[in-house]
mmCIF file of C-alpha atoms in Angstrom:
data_model
loop_
_atom_site.group_PDB
_atom_site.id
_atom_site.type_symbol
_atom_site.label_atom_id
_atom_site.label_comp_id
_atom_site.label_asym_id
_atom_site.label_seq_id
_atom_site.Cartn_x
_atom_site.Cartn_y
_atom_site.Cartn_z
ATOM 1 C CA VAL A 1 -2.828 27.156 -26.786
ATOM 2 C CA GLU A 2 -5.057 27.892 -23.766
ATOM 3 C CA GLU A 3 -6.518 24.396 -23.974
ATOM 4 C CA ARG A 4 -3.038 22.855 -23.942
ATOM 5 C CA LEU A 5 -1.986 25.091 -21.064
ATOM 6 C CA GLY A 6 -5.065 23.977 -19.113
ATOM 7 C CA LYS A 7 -4.178 20.313 -19.696
ATOM 8 C CA VAL A 8 -0.606 20.922 -18.527
ATOM 9 C CA GLU A 9 -1.893 22.674 -15.377
ATOM 10 C CA ASP A 10 -4.264 19.770 -14.683
ATOM 11 C CA ARG A 11 -1.422 17.295 -15.104
ATOM 12 C CA VAL A 12 0.838 19.323 -12.772
ATOM 13 C CA ASP A 13 -1.951 19.378 -10.173
ATOM 14 C CA THR A 14 -2.368 15.597 -10.472
ATOM 15 C CA LEU A 15 1.363 14.988 -10.161
ATOM 16 C CA THR A 16 1.590 17.342 -7.189
ATOM 17 C CA GLU A 17 -1.125 15.391 -5.375
ATOM 18 C CA GLU A 18 0.576 12.084 -6.224
ATOM 19 C CA VAL A 19 3.862 13.376 -4.767
ATOM 20 C CA ARG A 20 2.060 14.507 -1.582
ATOM 21 C CA THR A 21 0.465 11.074 -1.246
ATOM 22 C CA ALA A 22 3.822 9.354 -1.766
ATOM 23 C CA LEU A 23 5.472 11.575 0.867
ATOM 24 C CA ARG A 24 2.691 10.805 3.377
ATOM 25 C CA ASN A 25 3.136 7.086 2.728
ATOM 26 C CA ILE A 26 6.889 7.326 3.181
ATOM 27 C CA GLY A 27 6.337 9.194 6.447
ATOM 28 C CA ARG A 28 3.989 6.472 7.688
ATOM 29 C CA MET A 29 6.483 3.759 6.771
ATOM 30 C CA GLN A 30 9.292 5.610 8.566
ATOM 31 C CA GLU A 31 7.089 6.009 11.633
ATOM 32 C CA ARG A 32 6.168 2.314 11.655
ATOM 33 C CA TRP A 33 9.798 1.263 11.175
ATOM 34 C CA GLY A 34 10.868 3.530 14.018
ATOM 35 C CA LEU A 35 8.191 2.220 16.349
ATOM 36 C CA ILE A 36 9.117 -1.351 15.510
ATOM 37 C CA THR A 37 12.756 -0.558 16.314
ATOM 38 C CA GLU A 38 11.865 1.014 19.679
ATOM 39 C CA ASP A 39 9.557 -1.911 20.482
ATOM 40 C CA LEU A 40 12.346 -4.365 19.716
ATOM 41 C CA ALA A 41 14.837 -2.414 21.850
ATOM 42 C CA GLU A 42 12.341 -2.257 24.714
ATOM 43 C CA ASP A 43 11.774 -6.021 24.485
ATOM 44 C CA GLN A 44 15.409 -7.053 24.000
ATOM 45 C CA MET A 45 17.385 -4.776 26.328
ATOM 46 C CA PRO A 46 16.307 -6.503 29.581
ATOM 47 C CA TYR A 47 17.529 -9.848 28.191
ATOM 48 C CA ILE A 48 20.733 -8.366 26.812
ATOM 49 C CA LEU A 49 21.583 -6.649 30.105
ATOM 50 C CA GLN A 50 20.667 -9.739 32.116
ATOM 51 C CA ARG A 51 23.596 -11.558 30.469
ATOM 52 C CA SER A 52 25.964 -9.114 32.215
ATOM 53 C CA GLN A 53 24.221 -9.472 35.594
ATOM 54 C CA ARG A 54 22.201 -6.272 35.177
ATOM 55 C CA VAL A 55 18.461 -5.920 35.776
ATOM 56 C CA VAL A 56 16.225 -3.347 34.096
ATOM 57 C CA ARG A 57 14.015 -1.791 36.790
ATOM 58 C CA ARG A 58 11.970 0.421 34.460
ATOM 59 C CA ILE A 59 11.871 1.709 30.912
ATOM 60 C CA ALA A 60 10.506 4.994 29.617
ATOM 61 C CA ARG A 61 10.141 6.312 26.090
ATOM 62 C CA PHE A 62 10.905 9.922 25.318
ATOM 63 C CA GLN A 63 10.870 12.100 22.230
ATOM 64 C CA TYR A 64 13.787 14.321 21.317
ATOM 65 C CA ASP A 65 14.248 15.925 17.912
ATOM 66 C CA GLY A 66 11.090 14.152 16.756
ATOM 67 C CA GLU A 67 12.403 10.626 17.363
ATOM 68 C CA ALA A 68 11.377 8.239 20.107
ATOM 69 C CA ASP A 69 14.158 6.707 22.158
ATOM 70 C CA LEU A 70 14.437 4.875 25.482
ATOM 71 C CA VAL A 71 15.692 5.449 29.012
ATOM 72 C CA LEU A 72 16.328 2.422 31.227
ATOM 73 C CA GLU A 73 16.894 2.371 34.957
ATOM 74 C CA VAL A 74 19.425 -0.430 35.430
ATOM 75 C CA GLU A 75 20.589 -2.188 38.591
ATOM 76 C CA GLU A 76 23.851 -4.102 38.828
ATOM 77 C CA ALA A 77 24.289 -7.226 40.961
ATOM 78 C CA SER A 78 25.952 -5.021 43.618
ATOM 79 C CA GLY A 79 22.760 -2.963 43.948
ATOM 80 C CA PHE A 80 24.281 0.063 42.190
ATOM 81 C CA ARG A 81 21.738 1.800 39.938
ATOM 82 C CA PHE A 82 22.292 3.984 36.898
ATOM 83 C CA THR A 83 20.344 5.229 33.896
ATOM 84 C CA LEU A 84 21.067 4.009 30.382
ATOM 85 C CA VAL A 85 20.057 6.635 27.811
ATOM 86 C CA LEU A 86 19.473 4.687 24.627
ATOM 87 C CA GLU A 87 19.521 6.162 21.121
ATOM 88 C CA VAL A 88 17.550 3.651 19.033
ATOM 89 C CA LYS A 89 18.367 3.302 15.325
ATOM 90 C CA GLY A 90 17.436 0.901 12.568
ATOM 91 C CA ARG A 91 21.013 0.895 11.330
ATOM 92 C CA VAL A 92 24.297 2.327 12.513
ATOM 93 C CA TYR A 93 27.095 2.992 10.062
ATOM 94 C CA GLY A 94 28.786 6.168 11.272
ATOM 95 C CA ALA A 95 29.426 8.370 14.294
ATOM 96 C CA ARG A 96 26.132 10.282 14.169
ATOM 97 C CA PRO A 97 24.025 8.131 16.569
ATOM 98 C CA PHE A 98 26.831 8.182 19.144
ATOM 99 C CA GLU A 99 27.219 11.937 18.817
ATOM 100 C CA GLN A 100 23.422 12.370 19.099
ATOM 101 C CA VAL A 101 23.177 10.556 22.427
ATOM 102 C CA LEU A 102 26.197 12.452 23.798
ATOM 103 C CA GLN A 103 24.598 15.738 22.715
ATOM 104 C CA LEU A 104 21.334 14.696 24.351
ATOM 105 C CA LEU A 105 23.153 14.227 27.657
ATOM 106 C CA LYS A 106 24.313 17.854 27.454
ATOM 107 C CA ASP A 107 20.750 19.156 27.028
ATOM 108 C CA ALA A 108 19.616 20.851 30.260
ATOM 109 C CA ASN A 109 15.921 20.256 29.502
ATOM 110 C CA PHE A 110 16.488 16.545 28.986
ATOM 111 C CA LEU A 111 18.595 16.235 32.137
ATOM 112 C CA ASP A 112 15.876 18.075 34.062
ATOM 113 C CA TRP A 113 13.270 15.645 32.665
ATOM 114 C CA LEU A 114 15.382 12.658 33.791
ATOM 115 C CA GLN A 115 15.631 14.087 37.303
ATOM 116 C CA ARG A 116 11.905 14.894 37.491
ATOM 117 C CA GLN A 117 11.145 11.316 36.421
ATOM 118 C CA GLY A 118 13.399 10.003 39.200
ATOM 119 C CA PHE A 119 16.021 8.340 37.003
ATOM 120 C CA PRO A 120 19.243 7.862 39.010
ATOM 121 C CA GLU A 121 22.611 9.289 38.036
ATOM 122 C CA PRO A 122 24.978 8.553 36.457
ATOM 123 C CA TYR A 123 23.393 8.910 33.036
ATOM 124 C CA VAL A 124 25.158 6.552 30.633
ATOM 125 C CA PRO A 125 24.992 6.959 26.825
ATOM 126 C CA ALA A 126 24.321 3.977 24.559
ATOM 127 C CA VAL A 127 23.058 3.090 21.083
ATOM 128 C CA PHE A 128 20.791 0.162 20.120
ATOM 129 C CA CYS A 129 20.463 -0.885 16.484
ATOM 130 C CA MET A 130 18.928 -3.525 14.274
ATOM 131 C CA ALA A 131 21.780 -3.508 11.743
ATOM 132 C CA LEU A 132 25.380 -2.681 12.534
ATOM 133 C CA TYR A 133 27.839 -1.717 9.823
ATOM 134 C CA SER A 134 31.620 -1.917 9.784
ATOM 135 C CA GLY A 135 33.362 0.732 11.850
ATOM 136 C CA ALA A 136 30.478 1.445 14.229
ATOM 137 C CA GLU A 137 32.154 -0.416 17.076
ATOM 138 C CA ASN A 138 35.210 1.825 16.715
ATOM 139 C CA PHE A 139 33.037 4.939 17.056
ATOM 140 C CA ALA A 140 31.398 3.481 20.176
ATOM 141 C CA GLN A 141 34.756 2.736 21.786
ATOM 142 C CA SER A 142 36.411 6.020 20.862
ATOM 143 C CA LEU A 143 33.440 8.044 22.167
ATOM 144 C CA GLY A 144 32.803 5.819 25.205
ATOM 145 C CA VAL A 145 29.213 5.059 24.218
ATOM 146 C CA GLY A 146 27.651 1.653 24.797
ATOM 147 C CA LEU A 147 26.593 -0.310 21.733
ATOM 148 C CA TYR A 148 23.875 -2.953 21.541
ATOM 149 C CA ASP A 149 22.781 -4.939 18.509
ATOM 150 C CA ALA A 150 19.417 -6.709 18.182
ATOM 151 C CA LYS A 151 21.079 -9.904 16.940
ATOM 152 C CA ARG A 152 24.357 -10.047 18.888
ATOM 153 C CA GLY A 153 23.454 -8.245 22.105
ATOM 154 C CA GLU A 154 26.072 -6.156 23.848
ATOM 155 C CA ILE A 155 28.824 -5.168 21.423
ATOM 156 C CA PHE A 156 30.543 -2.567 23.580
ATOM 157 C CA SER A 157 29.795 -2.114 27.271
ATOM 158 C CA PRO A 158 29.451 1.538 28.267
ATOM 159 C CA GLN A 159 31.681 2.855 31.026
ATOM 160 C CA VAL A 160 29.622 3.141 34.205
ATOM 161 C CA SER A 161 31.181 5.082 37.042
ATOM 162 C CA THR A 162 30.069 3.618 40.367
ATOM 163 C CA SER A 163 31.065 6.780 42.193
ATOM 164 C CA SER A 164 28.181 9.235 42.003
#
């Protein structure tokens, strides 16, 4: 009986280590996927915004809740500047990404960081994604959050108030 119990314990130890290895690998894949998504957003957003006569003056990455996202200082043809706060997601299928960026813009520490970095007000919420599912555009419109898609560009233009 003790011999069998020892074998079972050894097998449990082996399986435990295999699960840990699998979880580490999944974490690495998620990290790579996320970085690829942010890289794509950073590369594509200047071209997407250029189509609507907007120029990206600078881009910064930031981490909030463990995820990297982007902040873009944008200038319109009129010379008006604002900051686009971009929640970057691989896929968007519900309201959560829109709610996340709106919540971020209520965070005093984040707003303080934006000011210290010299990003101009107003701060405008937006979401960038690689894959857009049905209904996401409705969430963007109802919450007033900009929506950008890697393939189609600007889906919903965020409301930018030119009166600071």
